[in-house]
Amino acid sequence: MKFKTVLLAAAALATTTLSPLGASAEEVKKIGLAVSNLQADYFNQIKIGVEAYAKEKGIEVITVDAKNDSATQVSQVQDLLTQDIDAFIYIPAGAAAAAVPTRLAKEAGIPVVNVDRNADEAPGDTFIATDNATSAYEVCKHIIGLAGGKGKMLMIHGQKGTTPEVERTKGCQKAIGENAGVELVAEQWSEQWSQAEGLNIGQNLLQANPEVSLIFAQADGLALGAAQAVKVSGVSQRVYIGGFDGDTTALPILAQGGFDATATQQVRGIGRLAVDSAIKLAAGEKLPAEQLLPGFLTTPENAAKFVAEHP
Protein backbone atom coordinates (compact mmCIF):
# COMPACT_ATOMS: atom_id res chain seq x y z
CA MET A 1 0.00 0.00 0.00
CA LYS A 2 1.19 3.46 -0.82
CA PHE A 3 0.71 5.07 2.57
CA LYS A 4 4.08 6.83 2.33
CA THR A 5 3.00 8.48 -0.92
CA VAL A 6 0.00 9.98 0.85
CA LEU A 7 2.19 11.20 3.68
CA LEU A 8 4.74 12.75 1.35
CA ALA A 9 1.98 14.58 -0.46
CA ALA A 10 0.67 15.90 2.83
CA ALA A 11 4.12 16.97 3.96
CA ALA A 12 4.60 18.80 0.67
CA LEU A 13 1.87 21.20 1.75
CA ALA A 14 4.53 23.07 3.72
CA THR A 15 5.16 26.40 2.02
CA THR A 16 7.36 29.45 1.89
CA THR A 17 10.65 29.17 3.70
CA LEU A 18 11.37 32.33 5.65
CA SER A 19 14.74 33.51 6.93
CA PRO A 20 15.58 31.41 9.97
CA LEU A 21 14.04 32.63 13.20
CA GLY A 22 15.15 29.76 15.42
CA ALA A 23 17.30 26.67 15.39
CA SER A 24 18.27 25.01 12.14
CA ALA A 25 16.95 21.50 11.52
CA GLU A 26 20.35 20.08 12.47
CA GLU A 27 20.22 21.88 15.82
CA VAL A 28 16.87 20.45 16.93
CA LYS A 29 17.89 18.04 19.68
CA LYS A 30 14.88 17.85 21.97
CA ILE A 31 11.10 17.89 21.42
CA GLY A 32 8.40 17.97 24.06
CA LEU A 33 5.32 15.80 23.45
CA ALA A 34 2.22 16.38 25.58
CA VAL A 35 -0.40 13.64 25.04
CA SER A 36 -3.96 13.73 26.30
CA ASN A 37 -4.33 10.07 27.26
CA LEU A 38 -1.90 7.24 26.53
CA GLN A 39 -4.44 4.67 27.70
CA ALA A 40 -6.19 5.23 24.35
CA ASP A 41 -4.71 3.17 21.52
CA TYR A 42 -5.03 6.06 19.06
CA PHE A 43 -2.88 8.44 21.09
CA ASN A 44 -0.40 5.72 21.99
CA GLN A 45 0.12 4.95 18.29
CA ILE A 46 0.82 8.64 17.59
CA LYS A 47 3.35 8.63 20.45
CA ILE A 48 5.05 5.57 18.97
CA GLY A 49 5.20 7.29 15.59
CA VAL A 50 6.71 10.47 17.03
CA GLU A 51 9.30 8.72 19.19
CA ALA A 52 10.43 6.20 16.57
CA TYR A 53 10.82 8.80 13.83
CA ALA A 54 12.54 11.30 16.14
CA LYS A 55 15.00 8.58 17.21
CA GLU A 56 15.90 8.04 13.54
CA LYS A 57 16.79 11.72 13.37
CA GLY A 58 18.77 11.73 16.61
CA ILE A 59 16.18 13.81 18.45
CA GLU A 60 15.22 13.21 22.07
CA VAL A 61 11.49 13.24 22.89
CA ILE A 62 10.20 14.02 26.37
CA THR A 63 6.65 12.63 26.61
CA VAL A 64 4.04 13.45 29.25
CA ASP A 65 0.60 11.90 29.65
CA ALA A 66 -2.24 14.01 31.11
CA LYS A 67 -4.63 11.05 31.50
CA ASN A 68 -7.44 13.25 30.18
CA ASP A 69 -7.02 15.92 32.87
CA SER A 70 -6.57 19.49 31.58
CA ALA A 71 -5.15 20.85 34.84
CA THR A 72 -2.56 18.07 34.95
CA GLN A 73 -1.60 18.81 31.36
CA VAL A 74 -1.07 22.52 32.02
CA SER A 75 1.26 21.63 34.89
CA GLN A 76 3.12 19.08 32.76
CA VAL A 77 3.62 21.58 29.96
CA GLN A 78 4.94 24.20 32.36
CA ASP A 79 7.55 21.63 33.40
CA LEU A 80 8.35 20.69 29.79
CA LEU A 81 9.08 24.31 28.94
CA THR A 82 11.86 24.39 31.55
CA GLN A 83 13.70 21.48 29.88
CA ASP A 84 15.25 23.32 26.91
CA ILE A 85 12.96 21.80 24.28
CA ASP A 86 13.35 23.14 20.73
CA ALA A 87 9.73 22.47 19.72
CA PHE A 88 6.48 21.33 21.28
CA ILE A 89 4.01 18.75 19.93
CA TYR A 90 0.69 19.12 21.71
CA ILE A 91 -2.46 16.97 21.89
CA PRO A 92 -4.90 18.80 24.21
CA ALA A 93 -6.51 16.76 26.98
CA GLY A 94 -9.86 18.38 26.30
CA ALA A 95 -11.61 21.54 25.22
CA ALA A 96 -11.26 23.14 28.67
CA ALA A 97 -7.93 24.98 29.11
CA ALA A 98 -6.75 23.74 25.71
CA ALA A 99 -5.37 27.17 24.81
CA VAL A 100 -3.15 27.57 27.89
CA PRO A 101 -0.21 25.28 26.90
CA THR A 102 -0.05 26.85 23.43
CA ARG A 103 0.12 30.34 24.92
CA LEU A 104 2.79 29.28 27.41
CA ALA A 105 4.97 27.78 24.67
CA LYS A 106 4.60 30.79 22.37
CA GLU A 107 5.48 33.13 25.22
CA ALA A 108 8.66 31.08 25.66
CA GLY A 109 9.44 31.36 21.93
CA ILE A 110 8.93 27.63 21.30
CA PRO A 111 7.09 26.57 18.12
CA VAL A 112 3.91 24.54 18.60
CA VAL A 113 2.58 21.66 16.50
CA ASN A 114 -0.99 20.89 17.52
CA VAL A 115 -2.12 17.33 16.76
CA ASP A 116 -5.69 15.97 16.58
CA ARG A 117 -7.21 18.79 18.64
CA ASN A 118 -6.87 22.54 18.28
CA ALA A 119 -7.90 25.57 20.30
CA ASP A 120 -9.56 28.22 18.14
CA GLU A 121 -8.58 31.04 20.47
CA ALA A 122 -4.91 29.97 20.59
CA PRO A 123 -3.99 27.64 17.72
CA GLY A 124 -0.55 26.16 17.28
CA ASP A 125 1.80 27.23 14.51
CA THR A 126 0.36 24.33 12.49
CA PHE A 127 -2.40 21.81 13.15
CA ILE A 128 -2.12 18.18 12.00
CA ALA A 129 -5.07 15.82 11.97
CA THR A 130 -7.14 13.44 9.92
CA ASP A 131 -9.75 15.10 7.73
CA ASN A 132 -12.36 14.14 10.31
CA ALA A 133 -15.37 15.66 8.60
CA THR A 134 -14.74 13.94 5.27
CA SER A 135 -13.94 10.59 6.87
CA ALA A 136 -17.01 10.69 9.14
CA TYR A 137 -19.12 11.53 6.12
CA GLU A 138 -17.75 8.46 4.31
CA VAL A 139 -18.41 6.15 7.28
CA CYS A 140 -21.98 7.41 7.78
CA LYS A 141 -22.70 7.34 4.04
CA HIS A 142 -21.49 3.73 3.97
CA ILE A 143 -23.62 2.43 6.85
CA ILE A 144 -26.65 4.36 5.57
CA GLY A 145 -26.12 2.66 2.23
CA LEU A 146 -25.99 -0.73 3.94
CA ALA A 147 -29.36 0.10 5.55
CA GLY A 148 -30.90 0.94 2.19
CA GLY A 149 -30.80 4.70 2.67
CA LYS A 150 -33.35 4.77 5.49
CA GLY A 151 -33.72 4.12 9.19
CA LYS A 152 -33.51 5.67 12.64
CA MET A 153 -30.01 6.53 13.83
CA LEU A 154 -28.23 7.01 17.13
CA MET A 155 -25.05 9.06 17.41
CA ILE A 156 -22.62 8.42 20.27
CA HIS A 157 -20.29 11.41 20.38
CA GLY A 158 -16.76 11.78 21.63
CA GLN A 159 -15.73 14.37 24.20
CA LYS A 160 -17.92 17.43 23.66
CA GLY A 161 -16.31 20.45 22.01
CA THR A 162 -13.03 18.78 21.01
CA THR A 163 -11.97 19.23 17.38
CA PRO A 164 -12.56 15.59 16.32
CA GLU A 165 -15.98 15.48 18.01
CA VAL A 166 -17.11 18.67 16.27
CA GLU A 167 -15.77 17.65 12.85
CA ARG A 168 -17.04 14.06 13.00
CA THR A 169 -20.49 15.32 13.94
CA LYS A 170 -20.42 17.72 11.01
CA GLY A 171 -19.41 15.00 8.56
CA CYS A 172 -22.05 12.51 9.66
CA GLN A 173 -24.77 15.15 9.67
CA LYS A 174 -23.91 15.88 6.05
CA ALA A 175 -24.53 12.22 5.15
CA ILE A 176 -27.80 12.22 7.12
CA GLY A 177 -28.87 15.38 5.30
CA GLU A 178 -28.41 13.68 1.96
CA ASN A 179 -30.79 10.86 2.91
CA ALA A 180 -34.37 11.92 3.62
CA GLY A 181 -35.21 8.46 4.90
CA VAL A 182 -32.73 8.69 7.79
CA GLU A 183 -33.73 10.26 11.10
CA LEU A 184 -31.30 11.01 13.94
CA VAL A 185 -33.51 10.13 16.89
CA ALA A 186 -31.07 10.42 19.81
CA GLU A 187 -27.48 11.35 20.60
CA GLN A 188 -25.26 11.48 23.67
CA TRP A 189 -21.72 12.62 24.45
CA SER A 190 -19.03 10.51 26.09
CA GLU A 191 -16.18 11.72 28.31
CA GLN A 192 -13.45 9.18 27.54
CA TRP A 193 -14.36 7.86 24.03
CA SER A 194 -14.31 4.41 25.69
CA GLN A 195 -15.84 1.00 25.09
CA ALA A 196 -17.46 1.00 28.53
CA GLU A 197 -19.17 4.29 27.70
CA GLY A 198 -20.26 2.96 24.31
CA LEU A 199 -21.92 0.00 26.03
CA ASN A 200 -23.63 2.10 28.70
CA ILE A 201 -24.77 4.88 26.36
CA GLY A 202 -25.79 2.37 23.69
CA GLN A 203 -27.93 0.36 26.11
CA ASN A 204 -29.69 3.47 27.42
CA LEU A 205 -30.38 4.90 23.97
CA LEU A 206 -31.54 1.57 22.54
CA GLN A 207 -33.89 1.05 25.46
CA ALA A 208 -35.51 4.38 24.67
CA ASN A 209 -35.33 3.84 20.89
CA PRO A 210 -35.67 0.08 20.19
CA GLU A 211 -36.48 0.63 16.50
CA VAL A 212 -33.00 1.99 15.67
CA SER A 213 -31.15 0.41 12.75
CA LEU A 214 -28.10 2.72 12.52
CA ILE A 215 -25.47 3.80 15.06
CA PHE A 216 -22.57 6.15 14.40
CA ALA A 217 -20.09 5.98 17.27
CA GLN A 218 -17.31 8.56 16.97
CA ALA A 219 -14.49 6.22 18.08
CA ASP A 220 -13.86 2.52 17.66
CA GLY A 221 -14.03 1.97 21.41
CA LEU A 222 -17.49 3.53 21.43
CA ALA A 223 -18.46 1.41 18.40
CA LEU A 224 -17.33 -1.81 20.09
CA GLY A 225 -19.37 -0.88 23.14
CA ALA A 226 -22.37 -0.08 20.94
CA ALA A 227 -22.05 -3.48 19.26
CA GLN A 228 -22.16 -5.12 22.69
CA ALA A 229 -25.22 -3.02 23.56
CA VAL A 230 -27.02 -4.23 20.45
CA LYS A 231 -26.32 -7.86 21.37
CA VAL A 232 -27.71 -7.53 24.89
CA SER A 233 -30.61 -5.22 24.03
CA GLY A 234 -32.72 -7.89 22.40
CA VAL A 235 -33.58 -5.89 19.28
CA SER A 236 -34.63 -8.09 16.39
CA GLN A 237 -33.65 -5.88 13.45
CA ARG A 238 -30.18 -5.58 11.91
CA VAL A 239 -28.29 -2.59 13.34
CA TYR A 240 -25.47 -1.17 11.23
CA ILE A 241 -22.63 0.36 13.26
CA GLY A 242 -19.91 2.76 12.15
CA GLY A 243 -16.88 3.72 14.22
CA PHE A 244 -13.82 5.90 13.73
CA ASP A 245 -10.02 5.64 14.23
CA GLY A 246 -8.93 2.25 12.89
CA ASP A 247 -7.64 1.23 16.33
CA THR A 248 -5.26 -1.72 16.26
CA THR A 249 -7.49 -3.51 18.78
CA ALA A 250 -10.69 -2.87 16.81
CA LEU A 251 -9.54 -3.64 13.27
CA PRO A 252 -9.32 -7.45 13.77
CA ILE A 253 -12.86 -7.38 15.19
CA LEU A 254 -14.06 -5.32 12.22
CA ALA A 255 -12.38 -7.81 9.86
CA GLN A 256 -14.52 -10.54 11.44
CA GLY A 257 -17.73 -8.52 11.02
CA GLY A 258 -17.97 -7.32 14.62
CA PHE A 259 -19.21 -3.97 13.32
CA ASP A 260 -19.60 -2.46 9.87
CA ALA A 261 -17.18 0.37 9.12
CA THR A 262 -14.55 2.71 10.47
CA ALA A 263 -12.16 5.37 9.23
CA THR A 264 -8.57 4.23 9.68
CA GLN A 265 -6.38 7.15 10.62
CA GLN A 266 -2.71 7.42 9.67
CA VAL A 267 -1.56 7.42 13.28
CA ARG A 268 2.12 6.63 12.68
CA GLY A 269 2.10 8.99 9.70
CA ILE A 270 0.63 11.78 11.81
CA GLY A 271 3.49 11.25 14.27
CA ARG A 272 6.12 11.46 11.53
CA LEU A 273 4.57 14.55 10.00
CA ALA A 274 4.44 16.18 13.44
CA VAL A 275 8.19 15.67 13.90
CA ASP A 276 9.01 16.99 10.43
CA SER A 277 6.78 20.01 11.07
CA ALA A 278 8.43 20.66 14.44
CA ILE A 279 11.86 20.64 12.78
CA LYS A 280 10.75 23.02 10.03
CA LEU A 281 9.11 25.43 12.46
CA ALA A 282 12.21 25.45 14.67
CA ALA A 283 14.24 26.32 11.56
CA GLY A 284 12.01 29.32 10.89
CA GLU A 285 9.84 27.90 8.14
CA LYS A 286 6.19 28.85 7.80
CA LEU A 287 3.73 25.96 7.48
CA PRO A 288 0.03 25.87 6.57
CA ALA A 289 -2.37 26.54 9.43
CA GLU A 290 -3.82 23.06 8.84
CA GLN A 291 -2.32 19.85 7.48
CA LEU A 292 -5.14 17.33 7.11
CA LEU A 293 -4.41 13.73 6.15
CA PRO A 294 -7.06 11.48 4.61
CA GLY A 295 -8.55 8.61 6.58
CA PHE A 296 -9.26 5.29 4.87
CA LEU A 297 -12.81 3.94 4.82
CA THR A 298 -12.44 0.47 6.29
CA THR A 299 -14.98 -2.37 6.22
CA PRO A 300 -14.89 -6.11 6.92
CA GLU A 301 -13.92 -6.55 3.26
CA ASN A 302 -10.67 -4.56 3.44
CA ALA A 303 -9.84 -4.45 7.17
CA ALA A 304 -7.28 -7.26 6.97
CA LYS A 305 -4.82 -5.16 4.98
CA PHE A 306 -4.89 -2.46 7.66
CA VAL A 307 -4.32 -5.10 10.32
CA ALA A 308 -1.26 -6.30 8.36
CA GLU A 309 0.08 -2.79 7.68
CA HIS A 310 -1.26 0.07 9.76
CA PRO A 311 -0.54 3.49 8.24
CSV table of C-alpha atoms in Angstrom, one decimal:
chain,number,residue,atom,x,y,z
A,1,MET,CA,0.0,0.0,0.0
A,2,LYS,CA,1.2,3.5,-0.8
A,3,PHE,CA,0.7,5.1,2.6
A,4,LYS,CA,4.1,6.8,2.3
A,5,THR,CA,3.0,8.5,-0.9
A,6,VAL,CA,0.0,10.0,0.8
A,7,LEU,CA,2.2,11.2,3.7
A,8,LEU,CA,4.7,12.8,1.4
A,9,ALA,CA,2.0,14.6,-0.5
A,10,ALA,CA,0.7,15.9,2.8
A,11,ALA,CA,4.1,17.0,4.0
A,12,ALA,CA,4.6,18.8,0.7
A,13,LEU,CA,1.9,21.2,1.8
A,14,ALA,CA,4.5,23.1,3.7
A,15,THR,CA,5.2,26.4,2.0
A,16,THR,CA,7.4,29.5,1.9
A,17,THR,CA,10.6,29.2,3.7
A,18,LEU,CA,11.4,32.3,5.7
A,19,SER,CA,14.7,33.5,6.9
A,20,PRO,CA,15.6,31.4,10.0
A,21,LEU,CA,14.0,32.6,13.2
A,22,GLY,CA,15.2,29.8,15.4
A,23,ALA,CA,17.3,26.7,15.4
A,24,SER,CA,18.3,25.0,12.1
A,25,ALA,CA,16.9,21.5,11.5
A,26,GLU,CA,20.4,20.1,12.5
A,27,GLU,CA,20.2,21.9,15.8
A,28,VAL,CA,16.9,20.4,16.9
A,29,LYS,CA,17.9,18.0,19.7
A,30,LYS,CA,14.9,17.9,22.0
A,31,ILE,CA,11.1,17.9,21.4
A,32,GLY,CA,8.4,18.0,24.1
A,33,LEU,CA,5.3,15.8,23.5
A,34,ALA,CA,2.2,16.4,25.6
A,35,VAL,CA,-0.4,13.6,25.0
A,36,SER,CA,-4.0,13.7,26.3
A,37,ASN,CA,-4.3,10.1,27.3
A,38,LEU,CA,-1.9,7.2,26.5
A,39,GLN,CA,-4.4,4.7,27.7
A,40,ALA,CA,-6.2,5.2,24.4
A,41,ASP,CA,-4.7,3.2,21.5
A,42,TYR,CA,-5.0,6.1,19.1
A,43,PHE,CA,-2.9,8.4,21.1
A,44,ASN,CA,-0.4,5.7,22.0
A,45,GLN,CA,0.1,5.0,18.3
A,46,ILE,CA,0.8,8.6,17.6
A,47,LYS,CA,3.3,8.6,20.4
A,48,ILE,CA,5.0,5.6,19.0
A,49,GLY,CA,5.2,7.3,15.6
A,50,VAL,CA,6.7,10.5,17.0
A,51,GLU,CA,9.3,8.7,19.2
A,52,ALA,CA,10.4,6.2,16.6
A,53,TYR,CA,10.8,8.8,13.8
A,54,ALA,CA,12.5,11.3,16.1
A,55,LYS,CA,15.0,8.6,17.2
A,56,GLU,CA,15.9,8.0,13.5
A,57,LYS,CA,16.8,11.7,13.4
A,58,GLY,CA,18.8,11.7,16.6
A,59,ILE,CA,16.2,13.8,18.5
A,60,GLU,CA,15.2,13.2,22.1
A,61,VAL,CA,11.5,13.2,22.9
A,62,ILE,CA,10.2,14.0,26.4
A,63,THR,CA,6.7,12.6,26.6
A,64,VAL,CA,4.0,13.4,29.3
A,65,ASP,CA,0.6,11.9,29.7
A,66,ALA,CA,-2.2,14.0,31.1
A,67,LYS,CA,-4.6,11.0,31.5
A,68,ASN,CA,-7.4,13.3,30.2
A,69,ASP,CA,-7.0,15.9,32.9
A,70,SER,CA,-6.6,19.5,31.6
A,71,ALA,CA,-5.2,20.9,34.8
A,72,THR,CA,-2.6,18.1,34.9
A,73,GLN,CA,-1.6,18.8,31.4
A,74,VAL,CA,-1.1,22.5,32.0
A,75,SER,CA,1.3,21.6,34.9
A,76,GLN,CA,3.1,19.1,32.8
A,77,VAL,CA,3.6,21.6,30.0
A,78,GLN,CA,4.9,24.2,32.4
A,79,ASP,CA,7.5,21.6,33.4
A,80,LEU,CA,8.4,20.7,29.8
A,81,LEU,CA,9.1,24.3,28.9
A,82,THR,CA,11.9,24.4,31.6
A,83,GLN,CA,13.7,21.5,29.9
A,84,ASP,CA,15.2,23.3,26.9
A,85,ILE,CA,13.0,21.8,24.3
A,86,ASP,CA,13.4,23.1,20.7
A,87,ALA,CA,9.7,22.5,19.7
A,88,PHE,CA,6.5,21.3,21.3
A,89,ILE,CA,4.0,18.7,19.9
A,90,TYR,CA,0.7,19.1,21.7
A,91,ILE,CA,-2.5,17.0,21.9
A,92,PRO,CA,-4.9,18.8,24.2
A,93,ALA,CA,-6.5,16.8,27.0
A,94,GLY,CA,-9.9,18.4,26.3
A,95,ALA,CA,-11.6,21.5,25.2
A,96,ALA,CA,-11.3,23.1,28.7
A,97,ALA,CA,-7.9,25.0,29.1
A,98,ALA,CA,-6.7,23.7,25.7
A,99,ALA,CA,-5.4,27.2,24.8
A,100,VAL,CA,-3.2,27.6,27.9
A,101,PRO,CA,-0.2,25.3,26.9
A,102,THR,CA,0.0,26.9,23.4
A,103,ARG,CA,0.1,30.3,24.9
A,104,LEU,CA,2.8,29.3,27.4
A,105,ALA,CA,5.0,27.8,24.7
A,106,LYS,CA,4.6,30.8,22.4
A,107,GLU,CA,5.5,33.1,25.2
A,108,ALA,CA,8.7,31.1,25.7
A,109,GLY,CA,9.4,31.4,21.9
A,110,ILE,CA,8.9,27.6,21.3
A,111,PRO,CA,7.1,26.6,18.1
A,112,VAL,CA,3.9,24.5,18.6
A,113,VAL,CA,2.6,21.7,16.5
A,114,ASN,CA,-1.0,20.9,17.5
A,115,VAL,CA,-2.1,17.3,16.8
A,116,ASP,CA,-5.7,16.0,16.6
A,117,ARG,CA,-7.2,18.8,18.6
A,118,ASN,CA,-6.9,22.5,18.3
A,119,ALA,CA,-7.9,25.6,20.3
A,120,ASP,CA,-9.6,28.2,18.1
A,121,GLU,CA,-8.6,31.0,20.5
A,122,ALA,CA,-4.9,30.0,20.6
A,123,PRO,CA,-4.0,27.6,17.7
A,124,GLY,CA,-0.6,26.2,17.3
A,125,ASP,CA,1.8,27.2,14.5
A,126,THR,CA,0.4,24.3,12.5
A,127,PHE,CA,-2.4,21.8,13.1
A,128,ILE,CA,-2.1,18.2,12.0
A,129,ALA,CA,-5.1,15.8,12.0
A,130,THR,CA,-7.1,13.4,9.9
A,131,ASP,CA,-9.7,15.1,7.7
A,132,ASN,CA,-12.4,14.1,10.3
A,133,ALA,CA,-15.4,15.7,8.6
A,134,THR,CA,-14.7,13.9,5.3
A,135,SER,CA,-13.9,10.6,6.9
A,136,ALA,CA,-17.0,10.7,9.1
A,137,TYR,CA,-19.1,11.5,6.1
A,138,GLU,CA,-17.7,8.5,4.3
A,139,VAL,CA,-18.4,6.2,7.3
A,140,CYS,CA,-22.0,7.4,7.8
A,141,LYS,CA,-22.7,7.3,4.0
A,142,HIS,CA,-21.5,3.7,4.0
A,143,ILE,CA,-23.6,2.4,6.8
A,144,ILE,CA,-26.6,4.4,5.6
A,145,GLY,CA,-26.1,2.7,2.2
A,146,LEU,CA,-26.0,-0.7,3.9
A,147,ALA,CA,-29.4,0.1,5.6
A,148,GLY,CA,-30.9,0.9,2.2
A,149,GLY,CA,-30.8,4.7,2.7
A,150,LYS,CA,-33.3,4.8,5.5
A,151,GLY,CA,-33.7,4.1,9.2
A,152,LYS,CA,-33.5,5.7,12.6
A,153,MET,CA,-30.0,6.5,13.8
A,154,LEU,CA,-28.2,7.0,17.1
A,155,MET,CA,-25.0,9.1,17.4
A,156,ILE,CA,-22.6,8.4,20.3
A,157,HIS,CA,-20.3,11.4,20.4
A,158,GLY,CA,-16.8,11.8,21.6
A,159,GLN,CA,-15.7,14.4,24.2
A,160,LYS,CA,-17.9,17.4,23.7
A,161,GLY,CA,-16.3,20.4,22.0
A,162,THR,CA,-13.0,18.8,21.0
A,163,THR,CA,-12.0,19.2,17.4
A,164,PRO,CA,-12.6,15.6,16.3
A,165,GLU,CA,-16.0,15.5,18.0
A,166,VAL,CA,-17.1,18.7,16.3
A,167,GLU,CA,-15.8,17.6,12.9
A,168,ARG,CA,-17.0,14.1,13.0
A,169,THR,CA,-20.5,15.3,13.9
A,170,LYS,CA,-20.4,17.7,11.0
A,171,GLY,CA,-19.4,15.0,8.6
A,172,CYS,CA,-22.1,12.5,9.7
A,173,GLN,CA,-24.8,15.1,9.7
A,174,LYS,CA,-23.9,15.9,6.0
A,175,ALA,CA,-24.5,12.2,5.2
A,176,ILE,CA,-27.8,12.2,7.1
A,177,GLY,CA,-28.9,15.4,5.3
A,178,GLU,CA,-28.4,13.7,2.0
A,179,ASN,CA,-30.8,10.9,2.9
A,180,ALA,CA,-34.4,11.9,3.6
A,181,GLY,CA,-35.2,8.5,4.9
A,182,VAL,CA,-32.7,8.7,7.8
A,183,GLU,CA,-33.7,10.3,11.1
A,184,LEU,CA,-31.3,11.0,13.9
A,185,VAL,CA,-33.5,10.1,16.9
A,186,ALA,CA,-31.1,10.4,19.8
A,187,GLU,CA,-27.5,11.3,20.6
A,188,GLN,CA,-25.3,11.5,23.7
A,189,TRP,CA,-21.7,12.6,24.4
A,190,SER,CA,-19.0,10.5,26.1
A,191,GLU,CA,-16.2,11.7,28.3
A,192,GLN,CA,-13.5,9.2,27.5
A,193,TRP,CA,-14.4,7.9,24.0
A,194,SER,CA,-14.3,4.4,25.7
A,195,GLN,CA,-15.8,1.0,25.1
A,196,ALA,CA,-17.5,1.0,28.5
A,197,GLU,CA,-19.2,4.3,27.7
A,198,GLY,CA,-20.3,3.0,24.3
A,199,LEU,CA,-21.9,0.0,26.0
A,200,ASN,CA,-23.6,2.1,28.7
A,201,ILE,CA,-24.8,4.9,26.4
A,202,GLY,CA,-25.8,2.4,23.7
A,203,GLN,CA,-27.9,0.4,26.1
A,204,ASN,CA,-29.7,3.5,27.4
A,205,LEU,CA,-30.4,4.9,24.0
A,206,LEU,CA,-31.5,1.6,22.5
A,207,GLN,CA,-33.9,1.1,25.5
A,208,ALA,CA,-35.5,4.4,24.7
A,209,ASN,CA,-35.3,3.8,20.9
A,210,PRO,CA,-35.7,0.1,20.2
A,211,GLU,CA,-36.5,0.6,16.5
A,212,VAL,CA,-33.0,2.0,15.7
A,213,SER,CA,-31.1,0.4,12.7
A,214,LEU,CA,-28.1,2.7,12.5
A,215,ILE,CA,-25.5,3.8,15.1
A,216,PHE,CA,-22.6,6.1,14.4
A,217,ALA,CA,-20.1,6.0,17.3
A,218,GLN,CA,-17.3,8.6,17.0
A,219,ALA,CA,-14.5,6.2,18.1
A,220,ASP,CA,-13.9,2.5,17.7
A,221,GLY,CA,-14.0,2.0,21.4
A,222,LEU,CA,-17.5,3.5,21.4
A,223,ALA,CA,-18.5,1.4,18.4
A,224,LEU,CA,-17.3,-1.8,20.1
A,225,GLY,CA,-19.4,-0.9,23.1
A,226,ALA,CA,-22.4,-0.1,20.9
A,227,ALA,CA,-22.1,-3.5,19.3
A,228,GLN,CA,-22.2,-5.1,22.7
A,229,ALA,CA,-25.2,-3.0,23.6
A,230,VAL,CA,-27.0,-4.2,20.4
A,231,LYS,CA,-26.3,-7.9,21.4
A,232,VAL,CA,-27.7,-7.5,24.9
A,233,SER,CA,-30.6,-5.2,24.0
A,234,GLY,CA,-32.7,-7.9,22.4
A,235,VAL,CA,-33.6,-5.9,19.3
A,236,SER,CA,-34.6,-8.1,16.4
A,237,GLN,CA,-33.7,-5.9,13.4
A,238,ARG,CA,-30.2,-5.6,11.9
A,239,VAL,CA,-28.3,-2.6,13.3
A,240,TYR,CA,-25.5,-1.2,11.2
A,241,ILE,CA,-22.6,0.4,13.3
A,242,GLY,CA,-19.9,2.8,12.2
A,243,GLY,CA,-16.9,3.7,14.2
A,244,PHE,CA,-13.8,5.9,13.7
A,245,ASP,CA,-10.0,5.6,14.2
A,246,GLY,CA,-8.9,2.2,12.9
A,247,ASP,CA,-7.6,1.2,16.3
A,248,THR,CA,-5.3,-1.7,16.3
A,249,THR,CA,-7.5,-3.5,18.8
A,250,ALA,CA,-10.7,-2.9,16.8
A,251,LEU,CA,-9.5,-3.6,13.3
A,252,PRO,CA,-9.3,-7.5,13.8
A,253,ILE,CA,-12.9,-7.4,15.2
A,254,LEU,CA,-14.1,-5.3,12.2
A,255,ALA,CA,-12.4,-7.8,9.9
A,256,GLN,CA,-14.5,-10.5,11.4
A,257,GLY,CA,-17.7,-8.5,11.0
A,258,GLY,CA,-18.0,-7.3,14.6
A,259,PHE,CA,-19.2,-4.0,13.3
A,260,ASP,CA,-19.6,-2.5,9.9
A,261,ALA,CA,-17.2,0.4,9.1
A,262,THR,CA,-14.5,2.7,10.5
A,263,ALA,CA,-12.2,5.4,9.2
A,264,THR,CA,-8.6,4.2,9.7
A,265,GLN,CA,-6.4,7.2,10.6
A,266,GLN,CA,-2.7,7.4,9.7
A,267,VAL,CA,-1.6,7.4,13.3
A,268,ARG,CA,2.1,6.6,12.7
A,269,GLY,CA,2.1,9.0,9.7
A,270,ILE,CA,0.6,11.8,11.8
A,271,GLY,CA,3.5,11.3,14.3
A,272,ARG,CA,6.1,11.5,11.5
A,273,LEU,CA,4.6,14.5,10.0
A,274,ALA,CA,4.4,16.2,13.4
A,275,VAL,CA,8.2,15.7,13.9
A,276,ASP,CA,9.0,17.0,10.4
A,277,SER,CA,6.8,20.0,11.1
A,278,ALA,CA,8.4,20.7,14.4
A,279,ILE,CA,11.9,20.6,12.8
A,280,LYS,CA,10.7,23.0,10.0
A,281,LEU,CA,9.1,25.4,12.5
A,282,ALA,CA,12.2,25.4,14.7
A,283,ALA,CA,14.2,26.3,11.6
A,284,GLY,CA,12.0,29.3,10.9
A,285,GLU,CA,9.8,27.9,8.1
A,286,LYS,CA,6.2,28.9,7.8
A,287,LEU,CA,3.7,26.0,7.5
A,288,PRO,CA,0.0,25.9,6.6
A,289,ALA,CA,-2.4,26.5,9.4
A,290,GLU,CA,-3.8,23.1,8.8
A,291,GLN,CA,-2.3,19.8,7.5
A,292,LEU,CA,-5.1,17.3,7.1
A,293,LEU,CA,-4.4,13.7,6.1
A,294,PRO,CA,-7.1,11.5,4.6
A,295,GLY,CA,-8.5,8.6,6.6
A,296,PHE,CA,-9.3,5.3,4.9
A,297,LEU,CA,-12.8,3.9,4.8
A,298,THR,CA,-12.4,0.5,6.3
A,299,THR,CA,-15.0,-2.4,6.2
A,300,PRO,CA,-14.9,-6.1,6.9
A,301,GLU,CA,-13.9,-6.6,3.3
A,302,ASN,CA,-10.7,-4.6,3.4
A,303,ALA,CA,-9.8,-4.4,7.2
A,304,ALA,CA,-7.3,-7.3,7.0
A,305,LYS,CA,-4.8,-5.2,5.0
A,306,PHE,CA,-4.9,-2.5,7.7
A,307,VAL,CA,-4.3,-5.1,10.3
A,308,ALA,CA,-1.3,-6.3,8.4
A,309,GLU,CA,0.1,-2.8,7.7
A,310,HIS,CA,-1.3,0.1,9.8
A,311,PRO,CA,-0.5,3.5,8.2
